[in-house]
Coordinates of C-alpha atoms and ligand atoms in Angstrom, one line a residue:
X169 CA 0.0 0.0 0.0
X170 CA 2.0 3.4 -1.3
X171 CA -0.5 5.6 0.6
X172 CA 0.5 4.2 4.0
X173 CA 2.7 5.3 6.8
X174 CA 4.4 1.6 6.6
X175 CA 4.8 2.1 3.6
X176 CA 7.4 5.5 4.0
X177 CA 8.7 3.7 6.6
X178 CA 9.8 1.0 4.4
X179 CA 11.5 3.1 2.0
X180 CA 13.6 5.0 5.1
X181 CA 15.0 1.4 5.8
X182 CA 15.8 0.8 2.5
X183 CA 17.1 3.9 2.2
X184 CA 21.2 3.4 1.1
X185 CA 21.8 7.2 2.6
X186 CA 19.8 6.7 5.9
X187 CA 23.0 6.9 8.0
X188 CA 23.2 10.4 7.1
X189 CA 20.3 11.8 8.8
X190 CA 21.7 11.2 12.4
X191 CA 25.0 13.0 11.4
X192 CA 22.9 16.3 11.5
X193 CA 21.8 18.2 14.2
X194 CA 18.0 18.6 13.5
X195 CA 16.3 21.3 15.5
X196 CA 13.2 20.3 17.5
X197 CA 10.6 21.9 19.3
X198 CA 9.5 22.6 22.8
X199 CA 8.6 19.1 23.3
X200 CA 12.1 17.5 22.4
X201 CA 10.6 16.1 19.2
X202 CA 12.2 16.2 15.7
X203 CA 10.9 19.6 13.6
X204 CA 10.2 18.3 9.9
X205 CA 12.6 20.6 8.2
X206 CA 12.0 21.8 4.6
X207 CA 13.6 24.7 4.6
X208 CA 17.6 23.1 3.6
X209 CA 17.0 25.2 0.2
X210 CA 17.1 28.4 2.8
X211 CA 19.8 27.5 5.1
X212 CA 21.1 23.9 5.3
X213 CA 21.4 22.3 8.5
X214 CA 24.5 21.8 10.9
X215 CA 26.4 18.7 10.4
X216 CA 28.0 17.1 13.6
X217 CA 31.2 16.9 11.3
X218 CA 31.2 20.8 10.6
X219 CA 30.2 21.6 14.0
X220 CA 33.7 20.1 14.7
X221 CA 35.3 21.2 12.4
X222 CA 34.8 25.0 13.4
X223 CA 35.9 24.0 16.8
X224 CA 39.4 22.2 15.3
X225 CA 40.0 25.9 13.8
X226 CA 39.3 27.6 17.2
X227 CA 41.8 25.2 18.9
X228 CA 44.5 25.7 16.6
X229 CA 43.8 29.2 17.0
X230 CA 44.0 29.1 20.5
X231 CA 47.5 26.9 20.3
X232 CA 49.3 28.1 17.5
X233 CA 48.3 31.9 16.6
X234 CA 49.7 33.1 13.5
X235 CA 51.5 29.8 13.1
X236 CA 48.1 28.1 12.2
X237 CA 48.6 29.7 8.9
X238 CA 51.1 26.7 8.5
X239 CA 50.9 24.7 11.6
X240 CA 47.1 23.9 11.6
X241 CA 45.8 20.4 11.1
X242 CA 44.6 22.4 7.5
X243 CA 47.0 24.8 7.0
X244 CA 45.2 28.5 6.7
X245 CA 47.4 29.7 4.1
X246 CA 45.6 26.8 1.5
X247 CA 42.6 26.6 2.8
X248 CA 40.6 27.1 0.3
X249 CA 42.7 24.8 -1.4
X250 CA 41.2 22.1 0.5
X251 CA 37.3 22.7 -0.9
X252 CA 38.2 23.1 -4.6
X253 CA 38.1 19.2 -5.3
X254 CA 34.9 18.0 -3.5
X255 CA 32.9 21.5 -4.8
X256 CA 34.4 20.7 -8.3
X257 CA 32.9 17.2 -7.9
X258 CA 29.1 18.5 -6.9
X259 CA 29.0 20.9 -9.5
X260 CA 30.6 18.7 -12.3
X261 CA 34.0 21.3 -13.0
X262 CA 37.4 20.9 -13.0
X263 CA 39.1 21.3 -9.6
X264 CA 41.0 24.6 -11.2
X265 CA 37.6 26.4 -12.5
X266 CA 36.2 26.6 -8.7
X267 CA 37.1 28.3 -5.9
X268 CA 34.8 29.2 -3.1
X269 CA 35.3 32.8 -1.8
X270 CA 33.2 36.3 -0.8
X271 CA 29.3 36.2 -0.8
X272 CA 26.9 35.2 -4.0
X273 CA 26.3 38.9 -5.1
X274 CA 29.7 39.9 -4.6
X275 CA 31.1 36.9 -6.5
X276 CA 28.6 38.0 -9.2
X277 CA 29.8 41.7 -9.4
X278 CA 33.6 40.3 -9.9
X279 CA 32.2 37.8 -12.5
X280 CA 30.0 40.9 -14.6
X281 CA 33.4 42.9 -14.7
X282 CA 35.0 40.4 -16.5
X283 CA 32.7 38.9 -18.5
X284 CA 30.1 41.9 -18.8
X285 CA 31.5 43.8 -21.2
X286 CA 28.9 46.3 -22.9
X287 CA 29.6 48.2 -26.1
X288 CA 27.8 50.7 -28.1
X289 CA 26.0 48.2 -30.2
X290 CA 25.9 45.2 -27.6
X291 CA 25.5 46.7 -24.0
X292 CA 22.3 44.3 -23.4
X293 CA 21.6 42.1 -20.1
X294 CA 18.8 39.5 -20.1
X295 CA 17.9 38.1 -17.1
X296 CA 14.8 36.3 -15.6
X297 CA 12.1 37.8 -13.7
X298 CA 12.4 36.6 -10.0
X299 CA 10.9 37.7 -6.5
X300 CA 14.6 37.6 -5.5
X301 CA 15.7 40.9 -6.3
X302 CA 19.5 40.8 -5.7
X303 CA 20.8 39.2 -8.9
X304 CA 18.6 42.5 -10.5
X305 CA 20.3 45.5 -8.3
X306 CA 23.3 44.0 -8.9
X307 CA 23.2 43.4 -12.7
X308 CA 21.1 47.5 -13.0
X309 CA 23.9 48.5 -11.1
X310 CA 26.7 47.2 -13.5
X311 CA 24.7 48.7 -16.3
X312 CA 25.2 52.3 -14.7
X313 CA 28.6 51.9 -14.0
X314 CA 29.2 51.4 -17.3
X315 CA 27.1 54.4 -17.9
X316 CA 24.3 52.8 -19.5
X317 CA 20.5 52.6 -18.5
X318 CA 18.8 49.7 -17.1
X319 CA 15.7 51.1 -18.9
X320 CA 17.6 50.5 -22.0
X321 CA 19.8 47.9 -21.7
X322 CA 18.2 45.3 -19.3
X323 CA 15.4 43.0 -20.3
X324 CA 13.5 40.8 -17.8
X325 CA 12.1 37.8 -19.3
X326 CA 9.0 36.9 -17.7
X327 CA 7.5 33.8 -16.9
X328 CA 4.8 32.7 -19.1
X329 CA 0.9 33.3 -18.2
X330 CA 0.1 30.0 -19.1
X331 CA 2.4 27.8 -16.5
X332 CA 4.3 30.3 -14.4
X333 CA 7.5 29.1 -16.4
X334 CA 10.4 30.0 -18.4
X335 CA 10.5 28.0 -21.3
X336 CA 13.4 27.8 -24.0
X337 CA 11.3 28.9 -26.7
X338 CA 10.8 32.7 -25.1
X339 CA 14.5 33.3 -24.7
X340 CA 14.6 31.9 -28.4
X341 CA 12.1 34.5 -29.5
X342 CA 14.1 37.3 -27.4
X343 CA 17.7 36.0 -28.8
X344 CA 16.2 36.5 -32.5
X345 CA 14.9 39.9 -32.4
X346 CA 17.5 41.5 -29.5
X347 CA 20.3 38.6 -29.9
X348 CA 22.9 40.6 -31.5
X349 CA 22.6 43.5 -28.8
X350 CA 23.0 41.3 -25.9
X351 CA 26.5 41.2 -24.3
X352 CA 25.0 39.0 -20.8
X353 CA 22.5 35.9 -20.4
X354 CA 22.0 35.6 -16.7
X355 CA 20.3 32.8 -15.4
X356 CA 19.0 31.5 -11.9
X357 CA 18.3 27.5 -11.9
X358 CA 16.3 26.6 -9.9
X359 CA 14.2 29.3 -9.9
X360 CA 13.1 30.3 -6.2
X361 CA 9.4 30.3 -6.6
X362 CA 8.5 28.1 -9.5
X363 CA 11.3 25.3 -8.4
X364 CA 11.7 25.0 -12.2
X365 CA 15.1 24.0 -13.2
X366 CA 16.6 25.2 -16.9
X367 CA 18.5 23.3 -19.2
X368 CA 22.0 24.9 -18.4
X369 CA 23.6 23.5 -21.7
X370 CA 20.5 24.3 -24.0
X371 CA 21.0 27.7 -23.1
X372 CA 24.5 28.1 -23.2
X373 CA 24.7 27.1 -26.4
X374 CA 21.8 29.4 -27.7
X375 CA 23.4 32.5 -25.8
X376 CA 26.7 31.3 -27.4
X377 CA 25.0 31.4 -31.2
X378 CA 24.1 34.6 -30.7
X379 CA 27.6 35.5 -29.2
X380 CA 26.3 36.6 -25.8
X381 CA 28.3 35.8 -22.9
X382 CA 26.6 33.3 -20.2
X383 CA 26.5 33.0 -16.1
X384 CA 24.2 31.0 -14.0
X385 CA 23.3 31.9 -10.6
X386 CA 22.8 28.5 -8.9
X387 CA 21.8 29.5 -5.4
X388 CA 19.4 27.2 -5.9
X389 CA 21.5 24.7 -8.2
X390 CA 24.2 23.7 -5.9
X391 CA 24.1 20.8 -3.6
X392 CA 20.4 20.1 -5.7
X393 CA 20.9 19.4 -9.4
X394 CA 23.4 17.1 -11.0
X395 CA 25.2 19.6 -12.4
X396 CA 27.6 19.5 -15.3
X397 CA 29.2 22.9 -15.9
X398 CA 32.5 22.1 -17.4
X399 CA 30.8 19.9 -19.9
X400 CA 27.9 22.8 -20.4
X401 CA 30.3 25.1 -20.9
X402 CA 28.9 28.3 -19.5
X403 CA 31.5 31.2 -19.0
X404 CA 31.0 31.6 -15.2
X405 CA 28.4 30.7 -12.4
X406 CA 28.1 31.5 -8.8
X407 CA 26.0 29.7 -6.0
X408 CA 25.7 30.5 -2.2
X409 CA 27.1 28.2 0.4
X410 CA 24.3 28.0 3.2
X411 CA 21.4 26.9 1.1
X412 CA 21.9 22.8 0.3
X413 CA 25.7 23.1 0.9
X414 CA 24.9 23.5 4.6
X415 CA 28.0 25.7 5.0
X416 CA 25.7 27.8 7.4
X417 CA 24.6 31.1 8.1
X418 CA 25.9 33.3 5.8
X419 CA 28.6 31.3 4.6
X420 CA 31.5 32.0 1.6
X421 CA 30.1 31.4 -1.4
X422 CA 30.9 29.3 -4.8
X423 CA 32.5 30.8 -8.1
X424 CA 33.1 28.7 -11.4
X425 CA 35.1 30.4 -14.6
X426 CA 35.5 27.8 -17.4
X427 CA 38.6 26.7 -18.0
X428 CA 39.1 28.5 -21.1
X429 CA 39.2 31.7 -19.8
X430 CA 41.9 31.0 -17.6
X431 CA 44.9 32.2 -19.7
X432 CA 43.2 35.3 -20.6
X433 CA 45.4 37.8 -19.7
X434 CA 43.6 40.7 -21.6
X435 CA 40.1 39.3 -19.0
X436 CA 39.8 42.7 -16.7
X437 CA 39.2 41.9 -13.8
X438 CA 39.1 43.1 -9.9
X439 CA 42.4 42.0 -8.4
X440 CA 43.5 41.2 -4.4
X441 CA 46.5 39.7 -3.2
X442 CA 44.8 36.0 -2.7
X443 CA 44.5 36.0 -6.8
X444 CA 48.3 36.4 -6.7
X445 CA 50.3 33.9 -8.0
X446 CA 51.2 31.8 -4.9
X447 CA 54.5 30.6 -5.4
X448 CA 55.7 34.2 -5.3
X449 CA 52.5 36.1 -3.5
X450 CA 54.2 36.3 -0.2
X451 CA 56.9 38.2 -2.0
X452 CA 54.9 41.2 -1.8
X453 CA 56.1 42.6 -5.3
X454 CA 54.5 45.6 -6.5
X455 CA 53.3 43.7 -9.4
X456 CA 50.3 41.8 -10.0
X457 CA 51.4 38.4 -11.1
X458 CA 47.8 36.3 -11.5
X459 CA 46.8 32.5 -10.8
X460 CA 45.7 30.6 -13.2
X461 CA 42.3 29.4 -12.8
X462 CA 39.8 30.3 -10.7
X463 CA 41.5 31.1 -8.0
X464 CA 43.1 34.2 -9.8
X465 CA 39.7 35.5 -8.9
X466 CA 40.3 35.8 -5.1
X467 CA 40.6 38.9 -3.4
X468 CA 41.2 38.5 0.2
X469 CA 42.5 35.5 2.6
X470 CA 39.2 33.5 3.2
X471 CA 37.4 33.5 6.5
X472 CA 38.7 30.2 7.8
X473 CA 35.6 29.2 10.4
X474 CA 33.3 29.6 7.3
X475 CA 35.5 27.4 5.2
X476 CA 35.7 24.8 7.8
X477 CA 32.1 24.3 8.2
X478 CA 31.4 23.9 4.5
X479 CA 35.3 21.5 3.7
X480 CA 33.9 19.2 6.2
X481 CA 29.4 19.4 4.4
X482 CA 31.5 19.6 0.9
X483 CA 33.1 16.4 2.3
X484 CA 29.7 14.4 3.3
X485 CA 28.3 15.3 -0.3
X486 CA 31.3 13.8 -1.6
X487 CA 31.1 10.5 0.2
X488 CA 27.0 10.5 -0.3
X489 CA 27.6 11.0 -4.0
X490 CA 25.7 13.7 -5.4
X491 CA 24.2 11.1 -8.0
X492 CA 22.7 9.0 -4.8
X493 CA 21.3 12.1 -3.3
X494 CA 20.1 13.4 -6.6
X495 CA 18.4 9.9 -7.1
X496 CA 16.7 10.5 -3.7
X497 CA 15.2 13.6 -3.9
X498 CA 13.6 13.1 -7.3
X499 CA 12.0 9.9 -5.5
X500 CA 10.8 12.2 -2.4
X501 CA 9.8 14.7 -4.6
X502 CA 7.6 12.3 -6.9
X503 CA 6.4 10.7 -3.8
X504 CA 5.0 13.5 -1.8
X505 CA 4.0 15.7 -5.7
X506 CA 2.0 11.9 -6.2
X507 CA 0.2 12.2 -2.7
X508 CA -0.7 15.8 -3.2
X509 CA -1.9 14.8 -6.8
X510 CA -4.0 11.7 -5.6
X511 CA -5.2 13.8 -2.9
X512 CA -6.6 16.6 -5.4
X513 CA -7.9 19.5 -3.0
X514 CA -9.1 21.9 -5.0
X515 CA -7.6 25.0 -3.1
X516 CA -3.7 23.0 -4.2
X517 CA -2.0 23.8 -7.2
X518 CA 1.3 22.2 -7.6
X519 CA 3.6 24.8 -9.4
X520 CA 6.8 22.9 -9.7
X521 CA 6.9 21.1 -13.2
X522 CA 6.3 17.4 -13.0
X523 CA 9.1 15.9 -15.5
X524 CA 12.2 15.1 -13.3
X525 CA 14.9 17.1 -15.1
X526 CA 13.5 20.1 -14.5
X527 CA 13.0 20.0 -11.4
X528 CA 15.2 19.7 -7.8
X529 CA 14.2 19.0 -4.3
X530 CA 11.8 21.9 -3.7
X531 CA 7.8 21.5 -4.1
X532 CA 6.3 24.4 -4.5
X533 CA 2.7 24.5 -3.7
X534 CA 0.1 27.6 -4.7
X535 CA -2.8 28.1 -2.7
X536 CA -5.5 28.9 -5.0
X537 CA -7.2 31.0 -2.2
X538 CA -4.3 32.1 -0.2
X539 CA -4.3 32.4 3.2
X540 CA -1.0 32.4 5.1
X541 CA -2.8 30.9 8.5
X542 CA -2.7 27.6 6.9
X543 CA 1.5 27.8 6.6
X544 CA 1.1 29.1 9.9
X545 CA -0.5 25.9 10.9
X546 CA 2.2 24.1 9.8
X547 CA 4.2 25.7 11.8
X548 CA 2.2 24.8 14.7
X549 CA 2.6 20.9 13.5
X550 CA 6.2 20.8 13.7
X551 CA 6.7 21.6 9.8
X552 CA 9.4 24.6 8.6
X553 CA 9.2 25.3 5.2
X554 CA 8.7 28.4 3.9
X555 CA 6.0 31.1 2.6
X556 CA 6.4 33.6 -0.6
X557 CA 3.9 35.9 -0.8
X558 CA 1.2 36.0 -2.4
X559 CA 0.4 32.4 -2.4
X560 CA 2.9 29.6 -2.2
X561 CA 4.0 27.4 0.1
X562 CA 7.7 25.7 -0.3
X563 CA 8.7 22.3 0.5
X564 CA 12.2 21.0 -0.2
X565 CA 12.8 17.5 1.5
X566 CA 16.8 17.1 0.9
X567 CA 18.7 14.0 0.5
X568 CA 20.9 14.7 3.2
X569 CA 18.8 14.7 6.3
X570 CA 15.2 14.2 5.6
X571 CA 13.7 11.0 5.4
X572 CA 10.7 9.5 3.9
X573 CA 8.2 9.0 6.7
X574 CA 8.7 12.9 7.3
X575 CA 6.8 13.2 3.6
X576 CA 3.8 11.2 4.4
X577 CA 3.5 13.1 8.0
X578 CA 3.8 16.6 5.9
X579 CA 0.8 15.2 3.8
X580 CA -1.3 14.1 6.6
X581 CA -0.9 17.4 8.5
X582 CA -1.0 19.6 5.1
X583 CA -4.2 17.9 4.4
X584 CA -5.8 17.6 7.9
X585 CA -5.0 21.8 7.8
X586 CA -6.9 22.4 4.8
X587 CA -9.8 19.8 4.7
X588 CA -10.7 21.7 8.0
X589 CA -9.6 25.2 6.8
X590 CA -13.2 27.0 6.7
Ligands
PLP667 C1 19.9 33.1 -2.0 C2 20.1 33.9 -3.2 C3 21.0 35.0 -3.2 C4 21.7 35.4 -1.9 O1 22.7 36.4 -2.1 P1 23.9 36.5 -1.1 O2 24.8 37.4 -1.8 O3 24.4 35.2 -0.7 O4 23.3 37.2 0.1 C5 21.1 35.7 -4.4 N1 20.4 35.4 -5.5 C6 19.5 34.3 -5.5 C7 18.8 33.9 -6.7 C8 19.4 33.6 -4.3 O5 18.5 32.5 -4.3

């Protein structure tokens, strides 16, 4: 019987990734019992590992001082060194074309002065629409600073009336007629309402046709889809490290530049002395000799408790496999999209598209007549996802640390909330 709490329960013993759910700390409520957390597309939960992890860094702190930069159990002065492999792994790059470093918007200013580049005749930005405004003041802001005007030269491609989605076809139609004029294609996947995933590839190579430059912002990407971006081939992409990378609160954040940019020496670029060459950096020359690779992107020595937290989550992805978790969250996803469809409430509109490669973990479910008491319910039942205004409710059960038999509990509350919703 699939509609059955045995049933879940079942799958969370067959489950080859169950050991990982007791390696997180999973916050409860007054009672001492286990919250159902959706809200790992927000900010990712604590692992036990990274929780000690932070605390190794403090101690050698505490014993060597400055000598940590060389004496530490992970020497501060490579640090960063350390992530590059297992982030290059969960994104699908070469170790070279990733370094983790700054915050998301900052790592996406560094990435527009290089590869934002407007002219007279192509001084264009299309972007998507989305409720998350940052990406947008950052990429109007560039526009000015090249003295341009966002009126002008940025275009916001809108989600179609019909489904709430981008599909490939619209930024077809806008490549066609404004193609030649656009010097930037920016991209979020997943999208943070919708949940809808885009085909990185597909539009890389359309941008590419039309000899636009192209940069994903995969906030919601990384740690979630099976990504592939050395193989894709966009130019650059950035991603925060506190949503599924569990890195925690406002963690450094991710920054891929394809490999063959790395030679560029004519790239501008914003330059600090962690982008230095580091055979010769601690020479202190006056002259800016660059790394080659992504790291040649750094500004500053990386905040070291930050990076320890996420080395040691970068580290559990690494040993789940990020095809094992992807393989689990389509199921949970299907699972709990299934109940909800079975269920068929009238006032529930499922939003997230249905086919699995365009999709990650989160659900996103619209209430056809809104009413934010019923997420507050939820609340009240031990459930924290999250609520966008006007209407939607997401849900994203991760790999990581949630478990089946949380998904059929979610159902039975969701639906006990609005059957008696008046
Ligand atoms: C989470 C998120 C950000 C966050 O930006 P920070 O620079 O990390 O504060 C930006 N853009 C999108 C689309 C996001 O989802």
């Amino acid at each position: 019987m699939k509609n059955s709490s045995d049933y879940f329960q079942q799958l969370d013993q067959e489950d080859v990734l169950h050991q990982y759910r007791d390696m997180f700390f999973i916050p409860k409520n007054k009672n001492n019992n286990d919250l159902i957390y959706y809200c790992g597309n927000s900010l990712g939960l604590l692992s036990k590992q990274a929780n000690a992890a932070v605390k190794q860094e403090l101690d050698d702190w505490a014993t060597y001082g400055v000598e940590g930069h060389l004496e530490a159990k992970y020497p501060w002065v490579k640090y960063h060194e350390f992530l590059c492999e297992p982030m290059a792994e969960i994104v699908g790059a070469k170790p070279k074309e990733v370094v983790m470093m700054n915050g998301l918007t900052t790592n996406l200013h560094l990435m527009m002065i290089s590869f934002y580049r407007p002219t007279k005749t192509r001084h264009k930005i299309l972007i998507e629409f989305s409720a998350f405004p940052s990406d947008r003041y950052a990429v109007e802001s560039q526009i000015k600073f090249h003295g341009y005007d966002p009126n002008e030269s940025l275009i916001i491609l809108k989600p179609s009336s019909k489904n709430g989605y981008i599909t490939i076809e619209q930024i077809q139609e806008i490549l066609k007629t404004e193609g030649e004029e656009i010097a930037l294609v920016l991209i979020g996947s997943v999208n943070y309402y919708t949940g809808q995933a885009y085909p990185i590839s597909q539009i890389t190579k359309l941008a590419k046709s039309y000899g636009a430059n192209v940069g994903f912002d995969l906030a919601h990407g990384a740690g979630n889809l099976d990504l592939k971006l050395h193989e894709d081939e966009p130019d650059f992409a950035v991603w925060c490290g506190y949503k599924y990378l569990n890195g925690g609160p406002g963690c450094i954040a991710g920054c891929f530049v394809h490999e063959r940019h790395h030679d560029d020496h004519n790239l501008p670029r914003l330059s600090g002395w962690w982008g230095h060459d580091k055979v010769s950096r601690f020479k202190m020359g006056s002259k800016f000799e660059m790394m080659i690779g992504a790291e040649g992107w750094q500004l500053s020595n990386p905040p070291i408790l930050a990076m320890a937290a996420l080395r040691e989550s970068l580290l559990l992805f690494q040993k789940a496999g990020i095809n094992n978790l992807r393989t689990k969250s389509i199921r949970m996803h299907n699972l709990l999209a299934n109940l909800l469809r079975e269920w068929a409430h009238p006032n529930i509109n499922i939003i997230t598209p249905e086919k699995d490669d365009e999709k990650g973990c989160q659900l996103s479910i619209q209430l056809k007549q809104p009413d934010k008491k019923i997420f507050n319910s939820l609340i009240e039942n031990n459930i924290i996802g999250d609520w966008r205004e006007p209407d939607v409710i997401r849900i994203a059960p991760v790999p990581l640390y949630n478990c089946y038999s949380e998904l059929f509990t979610f159902y039975n509350s969701l639906k006990r909330i609005i059957e008696n919703h008046g």
